[in-house]
mmCIF file with all atom_site columns, C-alpha atoms in Angstrom:
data_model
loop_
_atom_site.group_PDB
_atom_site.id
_atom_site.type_symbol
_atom_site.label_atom_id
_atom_site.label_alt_id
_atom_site.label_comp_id
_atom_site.label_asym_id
_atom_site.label_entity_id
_atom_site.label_seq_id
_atom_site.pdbx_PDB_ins_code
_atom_site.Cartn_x
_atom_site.Cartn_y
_atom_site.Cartn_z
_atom_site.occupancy
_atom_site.B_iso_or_equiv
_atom_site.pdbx_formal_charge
_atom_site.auth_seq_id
_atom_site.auth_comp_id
_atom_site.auth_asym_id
_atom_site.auth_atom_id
_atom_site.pdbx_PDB_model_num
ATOM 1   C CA . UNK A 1 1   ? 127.845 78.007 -66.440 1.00 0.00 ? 14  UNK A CA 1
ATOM 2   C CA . UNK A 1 2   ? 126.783 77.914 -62.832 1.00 0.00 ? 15  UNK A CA 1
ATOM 3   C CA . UNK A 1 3   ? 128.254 77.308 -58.976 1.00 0.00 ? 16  UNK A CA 1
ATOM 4   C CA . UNK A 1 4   ? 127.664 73.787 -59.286 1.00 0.00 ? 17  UNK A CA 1
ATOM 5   C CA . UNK A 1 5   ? 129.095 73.082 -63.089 1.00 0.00 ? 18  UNK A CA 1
ATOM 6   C CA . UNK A 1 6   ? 132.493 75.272 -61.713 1.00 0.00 ? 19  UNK A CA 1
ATOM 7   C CA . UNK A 1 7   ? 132.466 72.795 -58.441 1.00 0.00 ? 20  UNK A CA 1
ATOM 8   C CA . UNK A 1 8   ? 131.895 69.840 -59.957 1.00 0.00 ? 21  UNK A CA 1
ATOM 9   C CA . UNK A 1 9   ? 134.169 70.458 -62.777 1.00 0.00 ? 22  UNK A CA 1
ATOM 10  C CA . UNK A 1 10  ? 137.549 71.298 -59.929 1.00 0.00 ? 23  UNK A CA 1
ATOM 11  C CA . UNK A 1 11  ? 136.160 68.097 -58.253 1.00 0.00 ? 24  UNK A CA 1
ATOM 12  C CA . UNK A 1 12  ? 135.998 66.194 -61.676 1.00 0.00 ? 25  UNK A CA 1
ATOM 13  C CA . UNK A 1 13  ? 139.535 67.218 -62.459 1.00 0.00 ? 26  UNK A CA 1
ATOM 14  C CA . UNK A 1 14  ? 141.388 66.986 -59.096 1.00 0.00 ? 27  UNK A CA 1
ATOM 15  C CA . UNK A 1 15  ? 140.469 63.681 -59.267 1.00 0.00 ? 28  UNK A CA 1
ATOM 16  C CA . UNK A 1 16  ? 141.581 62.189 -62.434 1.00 0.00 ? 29  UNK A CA 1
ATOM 17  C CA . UNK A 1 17  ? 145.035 64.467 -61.517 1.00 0.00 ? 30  UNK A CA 1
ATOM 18  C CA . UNK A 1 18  ? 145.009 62.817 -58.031 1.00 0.00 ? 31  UNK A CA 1
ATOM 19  C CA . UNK A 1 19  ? 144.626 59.521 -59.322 1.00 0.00 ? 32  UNK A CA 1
ATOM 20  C CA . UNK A 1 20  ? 147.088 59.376 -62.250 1.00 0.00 ? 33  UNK A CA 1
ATOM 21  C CA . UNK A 1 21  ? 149.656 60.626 -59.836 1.00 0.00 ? 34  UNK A CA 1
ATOM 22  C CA . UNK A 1 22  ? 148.642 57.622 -57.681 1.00 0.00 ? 35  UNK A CA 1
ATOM 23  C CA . UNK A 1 23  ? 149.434 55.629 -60.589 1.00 0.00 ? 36  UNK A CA 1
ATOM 24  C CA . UNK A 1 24  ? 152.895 56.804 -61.071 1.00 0.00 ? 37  UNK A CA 1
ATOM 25  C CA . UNK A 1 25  ? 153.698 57.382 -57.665 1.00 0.00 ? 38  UNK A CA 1
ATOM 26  C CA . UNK A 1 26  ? 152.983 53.348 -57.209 1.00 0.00 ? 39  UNK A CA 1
ATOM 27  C CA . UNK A 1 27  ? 154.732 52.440 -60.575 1.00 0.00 ? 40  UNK A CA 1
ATOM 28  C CA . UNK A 1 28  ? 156.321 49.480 -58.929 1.00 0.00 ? 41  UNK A CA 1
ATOM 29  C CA . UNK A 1 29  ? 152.677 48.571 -57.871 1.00 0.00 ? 42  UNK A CA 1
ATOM 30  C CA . UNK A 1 30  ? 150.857 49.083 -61.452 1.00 0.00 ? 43  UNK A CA 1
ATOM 31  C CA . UNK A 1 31  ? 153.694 47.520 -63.216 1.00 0.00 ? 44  UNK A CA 1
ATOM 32  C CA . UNK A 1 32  ? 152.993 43.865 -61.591 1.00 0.00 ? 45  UNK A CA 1
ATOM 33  C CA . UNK A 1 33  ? 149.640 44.361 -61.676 1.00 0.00 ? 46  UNK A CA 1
ATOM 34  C CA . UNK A 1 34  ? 149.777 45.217 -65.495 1.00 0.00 ? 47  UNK A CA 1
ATOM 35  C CA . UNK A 1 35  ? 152.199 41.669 -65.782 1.00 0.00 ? 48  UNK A CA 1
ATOM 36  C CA . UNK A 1 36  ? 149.116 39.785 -63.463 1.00 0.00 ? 49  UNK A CA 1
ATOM 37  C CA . UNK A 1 37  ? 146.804 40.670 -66.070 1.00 0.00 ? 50  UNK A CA 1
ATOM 38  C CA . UNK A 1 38  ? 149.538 39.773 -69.124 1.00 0.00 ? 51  UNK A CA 1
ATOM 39  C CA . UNK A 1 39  ? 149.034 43.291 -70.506 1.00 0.00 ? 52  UNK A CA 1
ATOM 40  C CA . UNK A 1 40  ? 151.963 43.666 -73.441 1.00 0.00 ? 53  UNK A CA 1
ATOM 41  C CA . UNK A 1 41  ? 154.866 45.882 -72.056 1.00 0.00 ? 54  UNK A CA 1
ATOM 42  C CA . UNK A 1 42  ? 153.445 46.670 -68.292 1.00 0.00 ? 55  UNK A CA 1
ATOM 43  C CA . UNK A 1 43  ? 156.086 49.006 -67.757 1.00 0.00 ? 56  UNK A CA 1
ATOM 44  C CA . UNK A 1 44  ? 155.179 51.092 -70.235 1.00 0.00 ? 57  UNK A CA 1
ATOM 45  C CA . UNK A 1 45  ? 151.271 50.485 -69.265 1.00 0.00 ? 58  UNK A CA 1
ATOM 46  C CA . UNK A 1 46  ? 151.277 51.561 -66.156 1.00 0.00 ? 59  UNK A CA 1
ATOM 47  C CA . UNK A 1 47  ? 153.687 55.366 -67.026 1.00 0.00 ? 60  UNK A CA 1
ATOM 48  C CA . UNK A 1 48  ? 150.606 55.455 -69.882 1.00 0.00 ? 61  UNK A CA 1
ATOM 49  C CA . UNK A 1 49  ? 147.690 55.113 -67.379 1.00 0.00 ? 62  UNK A CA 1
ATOM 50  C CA . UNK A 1 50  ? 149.207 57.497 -65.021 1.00 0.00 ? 63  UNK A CA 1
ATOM 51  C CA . UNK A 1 51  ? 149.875 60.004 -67.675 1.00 0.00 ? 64  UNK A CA 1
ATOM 52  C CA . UNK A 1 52  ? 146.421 59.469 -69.329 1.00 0.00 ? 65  UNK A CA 1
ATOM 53  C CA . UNK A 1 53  ? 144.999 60.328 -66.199 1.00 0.00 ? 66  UNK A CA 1
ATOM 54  C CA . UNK A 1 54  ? 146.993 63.014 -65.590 1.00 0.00 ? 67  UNK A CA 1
ATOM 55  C CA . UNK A 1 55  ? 146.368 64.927 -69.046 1.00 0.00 ? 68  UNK A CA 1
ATOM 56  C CA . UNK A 1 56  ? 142.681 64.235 -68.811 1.00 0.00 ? 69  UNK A CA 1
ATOM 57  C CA . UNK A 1 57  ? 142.379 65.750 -65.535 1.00 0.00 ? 70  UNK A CA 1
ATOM 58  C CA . UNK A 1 58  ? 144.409 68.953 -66.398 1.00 0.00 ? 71  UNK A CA 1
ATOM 59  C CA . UNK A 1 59  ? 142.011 69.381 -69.783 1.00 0.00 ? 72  UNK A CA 1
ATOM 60  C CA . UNK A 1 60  ? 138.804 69.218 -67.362 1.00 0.00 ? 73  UNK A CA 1
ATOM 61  C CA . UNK A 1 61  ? 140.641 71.832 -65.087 1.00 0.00 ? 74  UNK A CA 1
ATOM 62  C CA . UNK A 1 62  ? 142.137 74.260 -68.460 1.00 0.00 ? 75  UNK A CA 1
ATOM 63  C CA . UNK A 1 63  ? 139.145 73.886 -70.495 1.00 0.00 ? 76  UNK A CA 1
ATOM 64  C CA . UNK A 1 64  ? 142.169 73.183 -72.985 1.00 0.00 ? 77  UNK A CA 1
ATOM 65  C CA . UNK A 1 65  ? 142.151 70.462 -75.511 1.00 0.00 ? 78  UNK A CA 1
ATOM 66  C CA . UNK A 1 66  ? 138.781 68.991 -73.477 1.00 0.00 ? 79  UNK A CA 1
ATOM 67  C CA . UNK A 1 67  ? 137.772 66.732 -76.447 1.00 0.00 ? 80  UNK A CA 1
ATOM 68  C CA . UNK A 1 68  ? 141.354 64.783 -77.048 1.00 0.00 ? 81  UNK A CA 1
ATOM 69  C CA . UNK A 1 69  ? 141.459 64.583 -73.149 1.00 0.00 ? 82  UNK A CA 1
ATOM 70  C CA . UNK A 1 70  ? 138.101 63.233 -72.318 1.00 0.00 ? 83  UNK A CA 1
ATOM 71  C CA . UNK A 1 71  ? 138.253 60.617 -74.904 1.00 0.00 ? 84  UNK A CA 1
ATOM 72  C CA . UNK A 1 72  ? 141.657 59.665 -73.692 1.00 0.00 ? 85  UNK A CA 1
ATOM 73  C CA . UNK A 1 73  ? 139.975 59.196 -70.211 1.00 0.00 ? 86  UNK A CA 1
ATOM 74  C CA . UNK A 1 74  ? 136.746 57.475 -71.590 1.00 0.00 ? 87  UNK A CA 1
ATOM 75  C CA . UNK A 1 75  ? 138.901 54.815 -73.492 1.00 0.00 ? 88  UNK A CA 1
ATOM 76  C CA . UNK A 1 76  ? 141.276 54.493 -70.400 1.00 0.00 ? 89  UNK A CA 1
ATOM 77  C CA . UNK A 1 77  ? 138.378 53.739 -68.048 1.00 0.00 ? 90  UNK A CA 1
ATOM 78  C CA . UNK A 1 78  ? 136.811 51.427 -70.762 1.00 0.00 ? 91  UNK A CA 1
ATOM 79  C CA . UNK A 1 79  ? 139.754 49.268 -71.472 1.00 0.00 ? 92  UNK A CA 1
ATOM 80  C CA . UNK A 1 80  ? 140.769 49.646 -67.403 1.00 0.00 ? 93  UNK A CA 1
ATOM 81  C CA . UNK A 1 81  ? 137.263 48.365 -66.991 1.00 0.00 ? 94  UNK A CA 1
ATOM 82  C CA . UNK A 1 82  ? 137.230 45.148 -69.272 1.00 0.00 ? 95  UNK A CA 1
ATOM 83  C CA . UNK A 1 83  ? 140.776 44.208 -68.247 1.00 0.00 ? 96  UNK A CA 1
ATOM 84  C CA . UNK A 1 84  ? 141.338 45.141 -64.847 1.00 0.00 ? 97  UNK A CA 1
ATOM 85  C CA . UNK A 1 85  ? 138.233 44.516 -62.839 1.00 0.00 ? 98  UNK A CA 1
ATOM 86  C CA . UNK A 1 86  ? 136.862 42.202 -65.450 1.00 0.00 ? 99  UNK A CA 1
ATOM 87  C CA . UNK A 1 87  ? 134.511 40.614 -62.547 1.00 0.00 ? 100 UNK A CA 1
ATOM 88  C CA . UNK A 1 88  ? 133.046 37.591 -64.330 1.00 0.00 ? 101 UNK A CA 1
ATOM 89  C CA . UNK A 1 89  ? 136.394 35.788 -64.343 1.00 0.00 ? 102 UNK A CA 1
ATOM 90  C CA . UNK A 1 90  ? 136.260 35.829 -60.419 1.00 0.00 ? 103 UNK A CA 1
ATOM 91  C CA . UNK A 1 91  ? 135.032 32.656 -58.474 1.00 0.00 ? 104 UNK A CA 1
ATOM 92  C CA . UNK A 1 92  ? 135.236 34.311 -54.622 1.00 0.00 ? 105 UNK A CA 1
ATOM 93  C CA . UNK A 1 93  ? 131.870 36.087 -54.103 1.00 0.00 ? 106 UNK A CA 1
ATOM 94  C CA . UNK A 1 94  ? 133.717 39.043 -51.849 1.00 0.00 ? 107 UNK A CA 1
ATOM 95  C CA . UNK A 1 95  ? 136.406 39.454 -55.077 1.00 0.00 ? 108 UNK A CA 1
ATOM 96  C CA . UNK A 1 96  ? 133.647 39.371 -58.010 1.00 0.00 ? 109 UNK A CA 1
ATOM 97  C CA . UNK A 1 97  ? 131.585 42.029 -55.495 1.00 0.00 ? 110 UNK A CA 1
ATOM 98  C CA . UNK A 1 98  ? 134.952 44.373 -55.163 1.00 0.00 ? 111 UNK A CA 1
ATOM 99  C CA . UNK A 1 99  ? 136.185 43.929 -58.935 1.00 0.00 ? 112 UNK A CA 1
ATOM 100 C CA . UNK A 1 100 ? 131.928 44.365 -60.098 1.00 0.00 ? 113 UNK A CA 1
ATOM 101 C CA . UNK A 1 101 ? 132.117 47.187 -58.292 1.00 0.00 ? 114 UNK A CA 1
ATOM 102 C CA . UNK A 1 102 ? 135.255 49.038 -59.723 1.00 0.00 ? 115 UNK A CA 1
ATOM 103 C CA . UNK A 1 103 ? 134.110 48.086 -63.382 1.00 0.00 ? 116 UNK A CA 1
ATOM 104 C CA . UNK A 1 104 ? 130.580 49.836 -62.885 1.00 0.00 ? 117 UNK A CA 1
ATOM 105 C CA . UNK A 1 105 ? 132.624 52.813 -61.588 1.00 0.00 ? 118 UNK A CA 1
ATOM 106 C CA . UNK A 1 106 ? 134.801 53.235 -64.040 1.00 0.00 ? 119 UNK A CA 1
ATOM 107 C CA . UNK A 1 107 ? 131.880 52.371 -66.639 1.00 0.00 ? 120 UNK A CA 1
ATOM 108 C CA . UNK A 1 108 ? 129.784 55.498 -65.443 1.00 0.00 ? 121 UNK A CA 1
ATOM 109 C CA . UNK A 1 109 ? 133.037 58.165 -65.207 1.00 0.00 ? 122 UNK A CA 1
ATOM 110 C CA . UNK A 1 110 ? 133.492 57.503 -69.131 1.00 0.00 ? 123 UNK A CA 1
ATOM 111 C CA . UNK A 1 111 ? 129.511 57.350 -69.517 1.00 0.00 ? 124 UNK A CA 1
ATOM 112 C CA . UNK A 1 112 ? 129.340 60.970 -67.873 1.00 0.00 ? 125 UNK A CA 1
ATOM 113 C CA . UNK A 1 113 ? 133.073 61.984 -69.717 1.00 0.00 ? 126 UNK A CA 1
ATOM 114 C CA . UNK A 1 114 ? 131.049 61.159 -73.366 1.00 0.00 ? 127 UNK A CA 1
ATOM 115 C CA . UNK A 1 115 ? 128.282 63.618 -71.553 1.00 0.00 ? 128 UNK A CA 1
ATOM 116 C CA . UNK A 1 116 ? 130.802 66.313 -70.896 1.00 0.00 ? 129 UNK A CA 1
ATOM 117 C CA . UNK A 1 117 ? 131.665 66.371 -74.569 1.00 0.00 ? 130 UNK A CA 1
ATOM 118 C CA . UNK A 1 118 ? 128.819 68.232 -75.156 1.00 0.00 ? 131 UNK A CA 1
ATOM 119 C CA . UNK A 1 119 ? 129.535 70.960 -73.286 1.00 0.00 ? 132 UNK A CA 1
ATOM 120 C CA . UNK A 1 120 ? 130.432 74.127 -75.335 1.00 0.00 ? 133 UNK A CA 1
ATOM 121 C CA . UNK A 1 121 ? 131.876 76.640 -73.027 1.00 0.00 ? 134 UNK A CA 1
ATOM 122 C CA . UNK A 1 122 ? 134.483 75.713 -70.769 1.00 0.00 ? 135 UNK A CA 1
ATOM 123 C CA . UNK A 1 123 ? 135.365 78.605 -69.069 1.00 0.00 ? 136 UNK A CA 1
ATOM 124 C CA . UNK A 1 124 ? 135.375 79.965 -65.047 1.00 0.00 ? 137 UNK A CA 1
ATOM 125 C CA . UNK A 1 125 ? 132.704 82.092 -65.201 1.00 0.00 ? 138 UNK A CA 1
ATOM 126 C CA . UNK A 1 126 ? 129.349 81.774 -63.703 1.00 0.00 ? 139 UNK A CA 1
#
């Protein structure tokens, strides 16, 4: 693969690492907003989305187990999507713009994710 695959692949993966460590590092944080969206067992949700995130970054960053990972990630962002920044319930314009935002977000990382699953050869060379 080239410069820019290699670049884009560290970026790809430092920041699904960065951000599940967010998660977990602001359990206290996740966990109520888990209960403001009545998600079954927050607790639990919000160790699951940090560790999700977490594995899925370190498969983009191995090339190990890229499949499992990726579609961990793509249903993550998916159900993060449709539950957590679920837009259309929102009646404050500045809210509905913010949450609208997030859900397209997350919609194209597991759009480009299902892209990456075609990739063959995951190692570091160029």
């Amino acid at each position: 693969m080239g410069l820019f695959w290699l670049i884009g692949r560290l970026i790809l993966g430092i920041y699904f690492l960065m951000t599940g460590f967010n998660h977990l590092k602001n359990y206290q944080g996740m966990k109520q907003a888990c209960e403001q969206k009545n998600l079954p067992l927050p607790g639990a949700c919000a160790s699951l989305s940090g560790l999700i995130l977490i594995i899925g970054g370190l498969t983009i960053l191995t090339g190990m187990f890229v499949g499992i990972g990726v579609l961990l990630l793509v249903i993550f962002l998916i159900i993060a999507a449709t539950t957590f920044h679920n837009y259309w319930v929102f009646e404050d314009p500045m809210q509905k713009m913010g949450e609208q935002t997030q859900f397209m977000k997350n919609i194209a990382l597991a759009a480009a994710l299902l892209m990456l699953l075609q990739i063959q050869d995951w190692s570091w060379t160029l």
